[in-house]
Every structure is written in C-alpha cells, then in structure tokens.
Amino acid sequence: MSFSIDEIQDQIIEEFQLFDQWIEKYEYIIELGKNLPDLDDQYMRNENLVPGCQSRVWLHAELEGGKAVYAADSDAIITKGIIALLIRVLSEQPPESVHEAELYFIDRIGLKDHLSSTRSNGLVSMINKMRSVARELAEVA
Amino acid sequence: MNLSIQPVVSGKAASFRDFDVEKIRSDFPVLHREVNGNPLTYLDNGASSQKPKQVIDRMTRYYEHEHANIHRGVHHLSQRATDAYEQVREATCNYLNAASSREVLFTRGTTESINLVASSWGRHFLREGDEIIVSTMEHHSNIVPWQMICEERGAKLKVIPISRAGELDMEALQGLLNERTRLVSVVHVSNALGTINPVEEIIKLAHQHDALVLLDGAQALPHMKVDVSALDVDFYAFSAHKMLGPTGLGILYGKESLLNSMPPYQGGGEMIERVTFEKTTYNELPFKFEAGTPNIADAIAFGSALEYYDELDQNELIAHEQGLLAYASGRLSQIEGIEFVGTARDKAGVLSFNLKDVHPFDVGTILDQMGIAVRTGHHCTQPLMDFYGITGTVRASFAFYNNQSDVDALVGGVEKASAILL
C-alpha cells in the first residue's frame, strides 16, 4: 500500500529528528541529492526549466495510472537533495492531493530558509509548478 | 600634485595586523551578533557594507530632532534640514575633489546614476551610428541602460574584451575607439573579480577620441579615495550603502558643463521642456536632476560615513585590505579543488572562487550554516560568467573592518564545505 502525502511528511520529520547537528542534516540532504537519478536528457529542456536566480531546477511531470509522477534535477546538490524530498512527498500521488497539499515538513525539518523568496534557488517556483502541473493533470484525468 | 587614486600599498609596507581593526569593529554593532549559533563573519561587503554607529546615530538624531522637508520651507526646521543636506553635498564634493557642489547629484544609487546619464545625456546627444563602449566585466547596471538607449537611438554597443586573469584588453580598447565613439562606460573596480581597472589610461585614450568617460565606482570608493578632478573623468557613479552609508542613496558626479547641457531626467523629459513653470523651477544644477522630495535623512547620514572615512588613514586602510586579500588568497589556495576567478595584478578586496565541480550555491549554503556571509551566483555579471564558462562564483568581499579571524573562519568554512560537498 502507498502512503499519503501527510504520512510521508511525518516520516521525514521523524527521520530528521535523529540529527543533532546541522552538518548531519546537510550531509543527509547531499546524500539524497547524489542518489536522486539524473533527469533523462530528453527532459533537460528549457520548457522544463524552473526559474531561479542561483541554482537551476528542471521538472518533468506525467500522469501514470491516475497519479502525478515527477522527476526533477538541479545543478546544485543541496537543491537536488531537497528536490528528492519533495519528490518523495508529492510524486505518485493523486494530482488533486498534490494541488491541495500543505507542505509543513519543510519548516519542521528546519529548511524553511530554503523556501524563502531570497534564496532564489528555484524551489519555491518548483513547488508552484508541481502544483500547477498537478491541476492540469487532474483536468486531463 | 593630487594623486587620483591612492597607491595600492603592498602588504609588505604595512602589515594588516598593525591596523587597529578591533577598535574599528567596536563601532559596528552588527559585527557583534551571532548567525546560526556562530559569530557573524561578514564577507559580503561588495553587496553592501555594514554601518558604524556614527552613521546610525546621525540618522536617528535627524529624525528625532531635525526632520522637515527641505529647500522650500521658511521655517527653522526646514532651513536646518536644508543646510544639513546641502552640507553633505559640499562634503561629497570635497571628498571627490570635484570643482563645485553643483557637480554632485544625489540619486537612488549607482544604477540610477548610470540610468540618469544614459537617459538624459544619451537621449539628447546620441545619434544613429554612434558608439558606446563598455567592457566584458560590467555589472548589468552598466550594460542594460546602454543597450536600451542604443536601441532607442540607433547607436551601437561595443565591448572591451578581457583576459582570463580578468584584466581589460587595453590594445583592444584602442582598436574600438574611433570618431563614432561617444562614451566609454567602464567599471572602476569589478564587483565580481575585484580587478582595479587602469582608469587614468582609459580616460586619456577616450579623451584623445573626444569620447566621454563614465566610471562605475560602486566598488571603488569603499576601498580607495578617488579624485575626480585629477582623473578628469566626465561622470562618476557610486552608492552610499557600499561605503558605510544608508541604502537608497547614490551619487552621480558629472562635469558642470556636461550636466548643464543635459535635459532633466525625471518628470517626463520633453514634457518638462514645454512646461515653463517646471523648467524654471528645475533650471539650475544640481536641482534640475533632483525632482521630488529627495532622500534627506540618508544623505545627511551619509555625511557621517564620509567623516568616518576621513578619519581613517587611507594608506593604512588599503594596506589592511590588501593584507587580508593576500592572506585569504594564500590560505584558500591550499584547499584542494579551489579555483580562483579573477587573478588580476591590481585587485581590491574581492575574492571570487569555486570549488571544482561544486555549485557556488551549495558552498554558500554551507558557509551560511557557519555564520559566514558571502555572495554566490553570477553577481549581476552574466556576460562575464559566460566568458569564464561558469554559472557563478562564491565571492568573499572585504571591508576595512574585517580581520584575520574573518579570513580564518572563511577558510575553515570552505574546508568544511569542501569536505562535505566533494
């Protein structure tokens, strides 16, 4: 059986509680970034590029069996690690759930700064795009 | 004879350890705070400098005791505020060794200063086929205004190439200059590389071709004194906030004859010329270019920033910053995989680098966790980044209030980032 968006968020929060120090947390995020498969070359296109001043993010989405499936990449490894978390939470979920999801885990694991507008790392735009794509997919479905 | 720029003293002449930096640091309240559980290491001075309490106090005092709108009030407060504001114009004139305070215009910042010239001078004087010269290492603020006005007037933008070290190709500049060149607009000190450009030579060459010169001095004045008369520069643009002053205030120095020949910048350009009352109101320099209530409080506080600089020994300041730069370069170069971007012979306190195969954003994020403030990214110099074939750099930029501990923290931070990210 698969977990809901909030169940996965709670799992991540629990995992991050194991880290006492920022460095362990970042090492884990970097590890996640390294383990996230690179986005297939055919999807590294400009139309999949999410605007961001500092690091660039590419996002590809498609509907598989009524679920929104996301694949993404970034040229910065910490951004990519956070992308891996977002994919774990939002990918393979019903598109309407993605569209309505409240992403509270980011704040709870102490990465809220990464989603502030000044970070310009493309993550805020990426989440917005994940949501808007989900809505489009929901309409198709 | 006036030296246009104080000589860059090598670290050998005066050790940076001789400079009483701890006494200076006690004037800067923010330097004593913590960030992410660590003492703040502030090395983002190229983006904006911190403020000494003298500047902060001056602004508070103004708002508590002296505030009124200036120039048109007959009452006591308005006259006091007008005096204070105009005294800072006079002080800025003296600081730059300009011929007259009518040559000192207050703007919102370097960007607006450049836009003022591009818009007012450009629209009035540029003709089809005329040429403007900039360089590869320009900030977008010294590219885009020229692109806009060139497009509007049918003029051409030419670009001085640079070497891998980050130095202007002066021979190429000579080749670019011709009878169609109207203006050369280059950065005095590069924000991304730290290169100090040979501005005396640029001005001499441009003037031989009857071309004007605008210098973007935003990154120069925080590090060195500039004498606009000795330089014989036509326009000089800079920002208060990068040199201890408040945000939102910039200066445009322009030769009086030039400024007199230019139409007003704000208020609708051509329309102002038809509104007789407006024209008579803004007819004289510098007010012609300062429509609306100016940034009174920030200008007055900027006066205290200039006083602060005046109390420092310029040679000691330069020696201190050069010492920090040399010490940081030496220590960082020991870190495996480090690649410096910009290795010009003459450099101000800016150190741009990358860790091999690591995105600058990742390095900046790790440094931030350790309370170290640097800038990462393209530094608003995308054509320069394209030249180097990179998306950005990590930039540590020094001010005279930085000390050896700041450099040690940076080195420790980059070592840690390298260990985590590589």
Coordinates of C-alpha atoms in Angstrom, one line a residue:
Chain A
M1 CA 0.0 0.0 0.0
S2 CA 1.1 3.5 -0.6
F3 CA 1.3 6.3 1.9
S4 CA -0.5 9.6 1.8
I5 CA 1.3 13.0 1.4
D6 CA 1.0 13.8 5.1
E7 CA 2.1 10.3 6.2
I8 CA 5.3 10.7 4.2
Q9 CA 5.8 14.2 5.6
D10 CA 5.5 12.8 9.1
Q11 CA 8.0 10.1 8.3
I12 CA 10.5 12.6 7.0
I13 CA 10.1 14.8 10.1
E14 CA 10.8 11.7 12.3
E15 CA 13.9 10.8 10.3
F16 CA 15.3 14.3 10.6
Q17 CA 14.8 14.2 14.4
L18 CA 17.7 11.9 14.5
F19 CA 20.1 14.6 13.5
D20 CA 21.5 16.7 16.4
Q21 CA 23.7 18.9 14.2
W22 CA 23.2 20.9 11.1
I23 CA 26.1 19.2 9.4
E24 CA 24.5 15.7 9.7
K25 CA 21.3 17.1 8.3
Y26 CA 23.1 18.6 5.3
E27 CA 25.2 15.5 4.8
Y28 CA 22.0 13.6 4.5
I29 CA 20.4 16.0 2.1
I30 CA 23.5 16.0 0.0
E31 CA 23.4 12.2 0.0
L32 CA 19.8 12.3 -1.1
G33 CA 20.8 14.7 -3.9
K34 CA 23.5 12.3 -5.0
N35 CA 21.2 9.3 -5.0
L36 CA 18.4 11.0 -6.9
P37 CA 18.8 9.8 -10.5
D38 CA 19.7 12.5 -13.0
L39 CA 16.8 13.7 -15.1
D40 CA 16.8 12.0 -18.5
D41 CA 18.5 14.1 -21.2
Q42 CA 15.3 14.5 -23.2
Y43 CA 13.7 16.3 -20.3
M44 CA 16.6 18.7 -19.7
R45 CA 14.9 21.3 -21.9
N46 CA 14.2 24.9 -21.5
E47 CA 10.5 24.4 -21.1
N48 CA 11.2 22.2 -18.1
L49 CA 13.5 24.8 -16.5
V50 CA 12.0 26.4 -13.4
P51 CA 13.2 30.0 -13.0
G52 CA 15.7 30.5 -10.2
C53 CA 18.5 33.0 -9.9
Q54 CA 21.1 30.9 -8.2
S55 CA 20.6 27.2 -8.8
R56 CA 18.6 25.8 -11.7
V57 CA 15.8 23.3 -11.5
W58 CA 14.4 21.1 -14.2
L59 CA 11.0 19.4 -13.6
H60 CA 9.2 16.8 -15.7
A61 CA 5.7 15.5 -14.8
E62 CA 3.4 13.0 -16.2
L63 CA 0.3 11.1 -15.4
E64 CA 0.7 7.4 -14.7
G65 CA -2.3 5.3 -13.7
G66 CA -4.1 8.4 -12.5
K67 CA -1.2 9.6 -10.4
A68 CA 1.2 12.5 -10.9
V69 CA 4.7 11.3 -11.4
Y70 CA 7.5 13.8 -11.0
A71 CA 11.2 13.7 -12.0
A72 CA 13.5 16.6 -11.4
D73 CA 17.1 17.7 -11.3
S74 CA 19.2 20.6 -10.2
D75 CA 22.7 21.8 -10.9
A76 CA 23.2 22.4 -7.1
I77 CA 23.4 19.3 -4.9
I78 CA 21.7 20.7 -1.8
T79 CA 18.8 21.9 -4.0
K80 CA 18.7 18.5 -5.6
G81 CA 18.6 16.8 -2.2
I82 CA 15.6 18.9 -1.2
I83 CA 14.0 18.1 -4.6
A84 CA 14.5 14.4 -3.7
L85 CA 12.4 15.0 -0.5
L86 CA 9.7 16.9 -2.5
I87 CA 9.5 14.1 -5.0
R88 CA 9.2 11.5 -2.2
V89 CA 6.3 13.5 -0.7
L90 CA 4.5 14.5 -3.9
S91 CA 5.3 12.0 -6.6
E92 CA 2.9 9.1 -7.3
Q93 CA 0.1 10.9 -5.5
P94 CA -3.3 11.7 -6.9
P95 CA -2.9 15.1 -8.7
E96 CA -5.7 16.8 -6.7
S97 CA -3.9 15.8 -3.5
V98 CA -0.7 17.4 -4.8
H99 CA -2.5 20.5 -5.7
E100 CA -4.1 20.9 -2.3
A101 CA -1.1 19.6 -0.1
E102 CA 0.1 21.7 2.7
L103 CA 3.9 21.2 2.8
Y104 CA 4.6 21.6 6.5
F105 CA 7.6 19.2 6.6
I106 CA 10.0 21.8 5.2
D107 CA 9.5 24.1 8.1
R108 CA 9.6 21.2 10.6
I109 CA 12.9 19.9 9.4
G110 CA 14.4 23.4 9.6
L111 CA 14.8 24.1 5.9
K112 CA 12.3 26.9 5.8
D113 CA 15.0 29.3 4.7
H114 CA 15.5 27.4 1.6
L115 CA 11.9 28.3 0.6
S116 CA 12.2 32.0 1.2
S117 CA 12.0 34.2 -1.8
T118 CA 15.5 35.5 -1.3
R119 CA 17.1 32.1 -1.7
S120 CA 16.3 32.2 -5.4
N121 CA 17.1 28.6 -5.7
G122 CA 14.1 27.6 -7.8
L123 CA 12.5 25.6 -5.1
V124 CA 9.5 27.8 -4.5
S125 CA 8.9 28.0 -8.2
M126 CA 9.4 24.3 -8.4
I127 CA 6.7 23.6 -5.8
N128 CA 4.4 26.1 -7.5
K129 CA 5.0 24.3 -10.8
M130 CA 4.4 20.9 -9.2
R131 CA 1.1 22.1 -8.0
S132 CA 0.0 23.8 -11.3
V133 CA 1.1 20.7 -13.3
A134 CA -0.9 18.6 -10.9
R135 CA -4.0 20.7 -11.6
E136 CA -3.5 20.3 -15.3
L137 CA -3.1 16.6 -14.9
A138 CA -6.2 16.4 -12.7
E139 CA -8.2 18.1 -15.5
V140 CA -6.8 15.6 -18.1
A141 CA -7.6 12.7 -15.8
Chain B
M1 CA 50.1 67.1 -7.5
N2 CA 47.0 65.2 -6.5
L3 CA 47.0 61.5 -6.8
S4 CA 43.8 60.4 -8.5
I5 CA 44.0 57.2 -6.6
Q6 CA 46.0 56.4 -3.5
P7 CA 48.7 53.9 -4.4
V8 CA 47.9 50.3 -3.7
V9 CA 50.4 49.6 -0.9
S10 CA 51.7 46.0 -0.8
G11 CA 51.2 44.0 2.3
K12 CA 55.0 44.3 2.9
A13 CA 55.0 48.0 3.6
A14 CA 52.5 47.9 6.4
S15 CA 51.2 44.7 7.9
F16 CA 47.4 44.4 8.1
R17 CA 47.9 43.4 11.7
D18 CA 49.1 47.0 12.6
F19 CA 45.7 48.5 11.7
D20 CA 43.6 48.9 14.8
V21 CA 40.8 46.9 13.4
E22 CA 39.4 45.8 16.8
K23 CA 38.8 49.4 17.8
I24 CA 37.1 50.0 14.4
R25 CA 35.0 46.9 14.8
S26 CA 33.6 48.2 18.1
D27 CA 31.9 51.0 16.0
F28 CA 29.9 48.4 14.0
P29 CA 27.1 47.0 16.2
V30 CA 26.1 44.2 13.8
L31 CA 29.5 42.7 13.8
H32 CA 28.9 41.5 17.3
R33 CA 25.9 39.4 16.6
E34 CA 25.6 35.7 16.0
V35 CA 24.2 33.9 13.0
N36 CA 23.2 30.3 13.2
G37 CA 24.9 30.0 16.5
N38 CA 28.2 31.3 15.3
P39 CA 29.8 34.8 15.5
L40 CA 28.9 36.6 12.3
T41 CA 31.6 36.6 9.7
Y42 CA 30.5 39.3 7.3
L43 CA 32.3 39.0 3.9
D44 CA 29.5 40.3 1.7
N45 CA 30.7 43.9 1.7
G46 CA 30.6 44.1 -2.1
A47 CA 26.9 43.8 -1.9
S48 CA 26.6 46.2 1.0
S49 CA 28.8 47.4 3.8
Q50 CA 27.7 47.4 7.4
K51 CA 27.1 50.7 9.2
P52 CA 29.1 52.3 12.1
K53 CA 27.1 53.6 15.0
Q54 CA 28.1 57.2 13.9
V55 CA 26.0 56.8 10.8
I56 CA 23.1 55.1 12.5
D57 CA 23.1 57.7 15.3
R58 CA 23.2 60.5 12.8
M59 CA 20.1 59.2 11.1
T60 CA 18.3 58.8 14.4
R61 CA 19.3 62.2 15.5
Y62 CA 18.0 63.7 12.3
Y63 CA 14.6 62.0 12.6
E64 CA 14.3 62.8 16.4
H65 CA 15.3 66.4 16.2
E66 CA 15.8 67.9 12.8
H67 CA 13.4 66.5 10.2
A68 CA 11.4 68.7 7.8
N69 CA 11.1 68.9 4.1
I70 CA 13.9 70.9 2.6
H71 CA 14.5 73.8 0.1
R72 CA 11.2 75.4 0.1
G73 CA 10.4 75.9 3.8
V74 CA 10.9 79.2 5.5
H75 CA 10.6 77.7 9.0
H76 CA 13.5 76.9 11.2
L77 CA 13.5 73.1 10.9
S78 CA 13.3 73.2 7.1
Q79 CA 16.2 75.6 6.9
R80 CA 18.3 73.5 9.3
A81 CA 17.5 70.3 7.3
T82 CA 18.3 72.1 4.1
D83 CA 21.6 73.2 5.5
A84 CA 22.5 69.7 6.7
Y85 CA 21.5 68.2 3.4
E86 CA 23.5 70.7 1.3
Q87 CA 26.5 70.4 3.6
V88 CA 26.7 66.8 2.7
R89 CA 26.7 67.7 -0.9
E90 CA 29.5 70.0 -0.2
A91 CA 31.3 67.3 1.8
T92 CA 30.9 64.9 -1.0
C93 CA 32.2 67.5 -3.4
N94 CA 35.3 67.9 -1.2
Y95 CA 35.7 64.1 -0.7
L96 CA 35.8 63.6 -4.5
N97 CA 37.7 66.8 -5.1
A98 CA 35.0 68.0 -7.6
A99 CA 35.2 71.6 -8.8
S100 CA 31.8 72.5 -7.4
S101 CA 29.0 71.0 -5.4
R102 CA 26.8 71.7 -8.5
E103 CA 28.5 68.7 -9.9
V104 CA 27.3 66.4 -7.2
L105 CA 23.8 64.9 -7.8
F106 CA 22.0 62.7 -5.3
T107 CA 20.3 59.7 -6.8
R108 CA 18.9 56.4 -5.5
G109 CA 22.1 54.5 -6.2
T110 CA 24.7 53.7 -8.8
T111 CA 22.1 52.1 -11.0
E112 CA 20.0 55.3 -11.1
S113 CA 23.1 57.4 -11.6
I114 CA 24.0 55.4 -14.7
N115 CA 20.4 55.4 -15.9
L116 CA 20.3 59.2 -15.5
V117 CA 23.3 59.7 -17.8
A118 CA 22.1 57.0 -20.3
S119 CA 18.6 58.5 -20.4
S120 CA 19.3 62.3 -20.2
W121 CA 22.7 62.6 -22.0
G122 CA 22.0 59.6 -24.3
R123 CA 18.6 60.7 -25.5
H124 CA 19.9 64.2 -26.1
F125 CA 23.3 63.5 -27.7
L126 CA 23.3 60.1 -29.2
R127 CA 22.7 59.8 -33.0
E128 CA 22.3 56.9 -35.3
G129 CA 25.6 55.1 -35.8
D130 CA 27.2 56.5 -32.7
E131 CA 29.1 54.0 -30.5
I132 CA 29.2 53.4 -26.7
I133 CA 31.9 51.2 -25.3
V134 CA 31.5 49.0 -22.2
S135 CA 33.6 46.0 -21.1
T136 CA 33.0 42.3 -20.6
M137 CA 33.3 42.7 -16.8
E138 CA 30.4 45.2 -16.4
H139 CA 27.6 44.8 -13.9
H140 CA 24.2 44.6 -15.6
S141 CA 23.6 48.1 -14.4
N142 CA 26.3 49.3 -16.7
I143 CA 25.1 47.3 -19.7
V144 CA 21.4 47.4 -19.8
P145 CA 20.9 51.2 -19.6
W146 CA 23.2 51.5 -22.6
Q147 CA 21.6 48.7 -24.5
M148 CA 18.2 50.4 -24.0
I149 CA 19.4 53.8 -25.1
C150 CA 21.4 52.4 -28.0
E151 CA 18.4 50.6 -29.3
E152 CA 16.3 53.7 -29.0
R153 CA 18.8 56.0 -30.7
G154 CA 20.2 53.5 -33.3
A155 CA 23.6 53.6 -31.6
K156 CA 25.9 50.6 -31.2
L157 CA 27.3 49.0 -28.1
K158 CA 30.9 47.8 -28.3
V159 CA 32.6 45.6 -25.7
I160 CA 36.2 45.7 -24.5
P161 CA 37.4 42.1 -24.1
I162 CA 39.3 40.9 -21.1
S163 CA 42.0 38.3 -20.4
R164 CA 41.5 35.1 -18.4
A165 CA 43.1 36.9 -15.4
G166 CA 40.3 39.4 -15.6
E167 CA 42.1 42.4 -17.0
L168 CA 40.9 44.7 -19.7
D169 CA 42.5 44.3 -23.1
M170 CA 43.7 47.8 -23.5
E171 CA 45.0 47.3 -27.0
A172 CA 41.5 46.1 -28.0
L173 CA 40.1 49.3 -26.5
Q174 CA 42.4 51.4 -28.7
G175 CA 41.1 49.5 -31.7
L176 CA 37.5 50.1 -30.6
L177 CA 37.9 53.8 -30.1
N178 CA 37.1 55.9 -33.2
E179 CA 35.4 59.1 -34.4
R180 CA 31.9 57.4 -33.8
T181 CA 32.7 56.7 -30.1
R182 CA 30.7 59.0 -27.9
L183 CA 31.2 57.5 -24.5
V184 CA 33.2 54.8 -22.7
S185 CA 31.4 53.4 -19.6
V186 CA 33.5 51.0 -17.5
V187 CA 33.7 49.7 -14.0
H188 CA 36.5 51.2 -11.9
V189 CA 36.7 48.1 -9.6
S190 CA 35.0 44.9 -10.8
N191 CA 32.4 43.7 -8.3
A192 CA 32.8 40.0 -9.4
L193 CA 36.6 39.9 -9.8
G194 CA 38.0 42.8 -7.8
T195 CA 40.1 44.0 -10.7
I196 CA 41.1 47.6 -10.4
N197 CA 41.0 48.9 -14.0
P198 CA 43.6 51.4 -15.4
V199 CA 41.1 54.2 -15.4
E200 CA 43.6 57.0 -15.9
E201 CA 44.7 55.4 -19.2
I202 CA 41.1 54.7 -20.3
I203 CA 40.2 58.3 -19.7
K204 CA 43.2 59.6 -21.6
L205 CA 42.6 57.3 -24.6
A206 CA 38.9 58.1 -24.7
H207 CA 39.5 61.9 -24.5
Q208 CA 42.0 61.6 -27.4
H209 CA 39.0 60.5 -29.4
D210 CA 36.7 63.2 -27.9
A211 CA 34.7 60.5 -26.2
L212 CA 33.3 60.9 -22.7
V213 CA 34.0 58.5 -19.8
L214 CA 31.7 57.3 -17.1
L215 CA 33.1 55.2 -14.3
D216 CA 31.0 52.9 -12.3
G217 CA 32.7 53.5 -8.9
A218 CA 30.4 51.5 -6.7
Q219 CA 33.1 49.0 -5.7
A220 CA 36.0 51.5 -5.8
L221 CA 35.1 54.1 -3.3
P222 CA 34.7 51.7 -0.4
H223 CA 38.4 50.7 -0.9
M224 CA 40.2 53.9 -2.1
K225 CA 39.9 57.6 -2.4
V226 CA 39.0 58.9 -5.8
D227 CA 39.9 62.4 -7.1
V228 CA 37.5 63.1 -10.0
S229 CA 39.4 66.3 -11.0
A230 CA 42.8 64.7 -11.2
L231 CA 41.2 61.8 -13.1
D232 CA 39.5 64.3 -15.4
V233 CA 36.6 61.8 -15.6
D234 CA 33.3 63.1 -17.0
F235 CA 30.8 61.1 -14.9
Y236 CA 31.4 59.1 -11.8
A237 CA 28.7 57.0 -10.3
F238 CA 28.6 55.3 -6.8
S239 CA 26.3 54.2 -4.0
A240 CA 26.3 55.3 -0.3
H241 CA 25.4 51.9 1.1
K242 CA 28.5 50.2 -0.1
M243 CA 30.6 52.7 1.8
L244 CA 29.1 52.8 5.3
G245 CA 26.2 54.9 4.3
P246 CA 22.4 54.2 4.2
T247 CA 20.7 52.3 1.4
G248 CA 18.7 54.2 -1.2
L249 CA 21.2 56.9 -1.8
G250 CA 23.6 57.2 -4.7
I251 CA 25.8 59.9 -6.2
L252 CA 26.4 61.0 -9.7
Y253 CA 29.3 63.2 -10.2
G254 CA 29.3 65.0 -13.6
K255 CA 31.3 67.8 -15.1
E256 CA 29.2 71.0 -14.7
S257 CA 29.3 71.9 -18.4
L258 CA 28.0 68.5 -19.3
L259 CA 25.3 68.4 -16.7
N260 CA 24.2 71.9 -17.9
S261 CA 23.9 70.7 -21.4
M262 CA 21.7 67.7 -20.4
P263 CA 17.9 67.9 -20.2
P264 CA 16.2 66.9 -16.9
Y265 CA 15.9 63.2 -16.2
Q266 CA 12.7 62.8 -14.4
G267 CA 9.4 64.5 -14.9
G268 CA 8.8 63.3 -18.4
G269 CA 11.8 64.7 -20.3
E270 CA 10.4 66.5 -23.3
M271 CA 7.2 67.4 -21.4
I272 CA 9.2 69.3 -18.9
E273 CA 10.6 71.5 -21.6
R274 CA 7.2 72.5 -22.6
V275 CA 6.0 73.3 -19.1
T276 CA 7.6 76.7 -18.5
F277 CA 7.0 76.8 -14.7
E278 CA 8.6 73.4 -14.2
K279 CA 11.6 74.3 -16.3
T280 CA 12.3 77.5 -14.4
T281 CA 11.9 75.5 -11.1
Y282 CA 14.5 73.0 -12.0
N283 CA 16.6 75.1 -14.2
E284 CA 19.7 75.1 -12.1
L285 CA 22.2 72.5 -11.1
P286 CA 22.0 70.3 -9.2
F287 CA 18.3 70.6 -8.6
K288 CA 17.4 70.2 -12.2
F289 CA 18.2 66.5 -11.7
E290 CA 16.6 66.1 -8.3
A291 CA 12.9 66.2 -8.9
G292 CA 10.6 65.5 -5.9
T293 CA 11.5 65.3 -2.2
P294 CA 15.0 63.9 -2.0
N295 CA 16.3 61.3 0.3
I296 CA 17.1 63.8 3.1
A297 CA 17.8 61.5 6.0
D298 CA 20.0 59.1 4.1
A299 CA 22.0 61.9 2.6
I300 CA 22.6 63.5 6.0
A301 CA 23.7 60.2 7.5
F302 CA 26.0 59.6 4.5
G303 CA 27.8 62.8 5.7
S304 CA 28.8 60.8 8.8
A305 CA 30.0 57.9 6.6
L306 CA 32.3 60.3 4.8
E307 CA 33.6 61.7 8.1
Y308 CA 34.3 58.2 9.2
Y309 CA 36.4 57.5 6.1
D310 CA 38.2 60.9 6.5
E311 CA 39.3 59.8 10.0
L312 CA 40.9 56.7 8.7
D313 CA 44.4 56.7 7.2
Q314 CA 43.8 55.8 3.6
N315 CA 47.2 54.1 3.2
E316 CA 46.7 52.0 6.3
L317 CA 43.2 51.1 5.1
I318 CA 44.5 50.0 1.7
A319 CA 47.4 48.1 3.3
H320 CA 45.0 46.4 5.7
E321 CA 42.6 45.3 3.0
Q322 CA 45.4 44.2 0.7
G323 CA 46.9 42.2 3.6
L324 CA 43.6 40.5 4.2
L325 CA 43.3 39.7 0.5
A326 CA 46.8 38.3 0.3
Y327 CA 46.3 36.3 3.5
A328 CA 43.0 34.9 2.3
S329 CA 44.3 34.1 -1.2
G330 CA 47.3 32.3 0.3
R331 CA 45.3 30.2 2.7
L332 CA 42.4 29.4 0.4
S333 CA 44.8 28.3 -2.4
Q334 CA 45.9 25.4 -0.1
I335 CA 42.4 23.9 -0.3
E336 CA 42.1 21.1 -2.9
G337 CA 39.9 21.9 -5.8
I338 CA 39.8 25.6 -5.3
E339 CA 39.7 27.7 -8.5
F340 CA 40.1 31.5 -8.3
V341 CA 38.1 33.6 -10.8
G342 CA 39.8 36.9 -11.4
T343 CA 43.5 37.0 -10.7
A344 CA 44.4 40.5 -12.0
R345 CA 47.6 42.1 -10.8
D346 CA 45.7 45.1 -9.3
K347 CA 42.9 43.9 -7.2
A348 CA 40.7 45.4 -4.4
G349 CA 39.5 43.2 -1.6
V350 CA 37.4 40.8 -3.6
L351 CA 38.0 37.1 -3.8
S352 CA 35.9 35.1 -6.2
F353 CA 36.3 31.4 -6.4
N354 CA 34.7 28.0 -7.0
L355 CA 35.3 24.5 -5.7
K356 CA 35.8 22.2 -8.6
D357 CA 32.6 20.6 -9.7
V358 CA 30.6 22.2 -6.9
H359 CA 27.8 24.7 -7.4
P360 CA 28.5 28.0 -5.7
F361 CA 25.1 27.9 -4.2
D362 CA 26.0 24.8 -2.2
V363 CA 29.2 26.3 -0.9
G364 CA 27.2 29.5 0.1
T365 CA 24.6 27.4 1.9
I366 CA 27.2 25.5 4.0
L367 CA 29.0 28.8 4.8
D368 CA 25.8 30.3 5.9
Q369 CA 25.2 27.5 8.4
M370 CA 28.5 28.5 9.9
G371 CA 27.5 32.2 10.2
I372 CA 29.7 33.2 7.2
A373 CA 28.0 35.7 4.8
V374 CA 29.4 35.6 1.3
R375 CA 27.6 36.1 -2.1
T376 CA 27.1 33.4 -4.6
G377 CA 25.8 33.4 -8.1
H378 CA 26.5 35.5 -11.2
H379 CA 26.9 38.8 -9.3
C380 CA 24.7 40.5 -11.9
T381 CA 27.6 40.0 -14.4
Q382 CA 26.2 37.2 -16.6
P383 CA 28.3 38.1 -19.7
L384 CA 31.4 37.9 -17.5
M385 CA 30.3 34.4 -16.2
D386 CA 29.6 33.4 -19.8
F387 CA 33.2 34.5 -20.7
Y388 CA 34.5 32.1 -18.0
G389 CA 32.0 29.4 -18.9
I390 CA 30.6 29.2 -15.4
T391 CA 27.2 29.9 -13.9
G392 CA 28.6 31.8 -10.9
T393 CA 31.2 32.1 -8.2
V394 CA 31.5 32.3 -4.4
R395 CA 32.5 35.8 -3.6
A396 CA 34.1 36.9 -0.4
S397 CA 34.5 40.7 -0.4
F398 CA 36.4 42.5 2.3
A399 CA 35.9 45.8 4.1
F400 CA 38.5 47.6 6.3
Y401 CA 36.7 46.3 9.4
N402 CA 37.3 42.7 8.5
N403 CA 40.0 41.0 10.5
Q404 CA 42.2 37.9 10.4
S405 CA 39.6 35.9 12.3
D406 CA 37.1 36.6 9.5
V407 CA 39.5 35.1 7.0
D408 CA 40.3 32.1 9.3
A409 CA 36.5 31.5 9.6
L410 CA 36.1 31.7 5.8
V411 CA 39.0 29.2 5.3
G412 CA 37.5 26.9 7.9
G413 CA 34.1 27.2 6.3
V414 CA 35.4 26.5 2.8
E415 CA 37.4 23.5 4.1
K416 CA 34.3 22.1 5.7
A417 CA 32.2 22.8 2.5
S418 CA 34.9 21.0 0.5
A419 CA 34.8 18.0 2.9
I420 CA 31.0 17.8 2.8
L421 CA 30.4 18.5 -0.9
L422 CA 33.3 16.8 -2.7

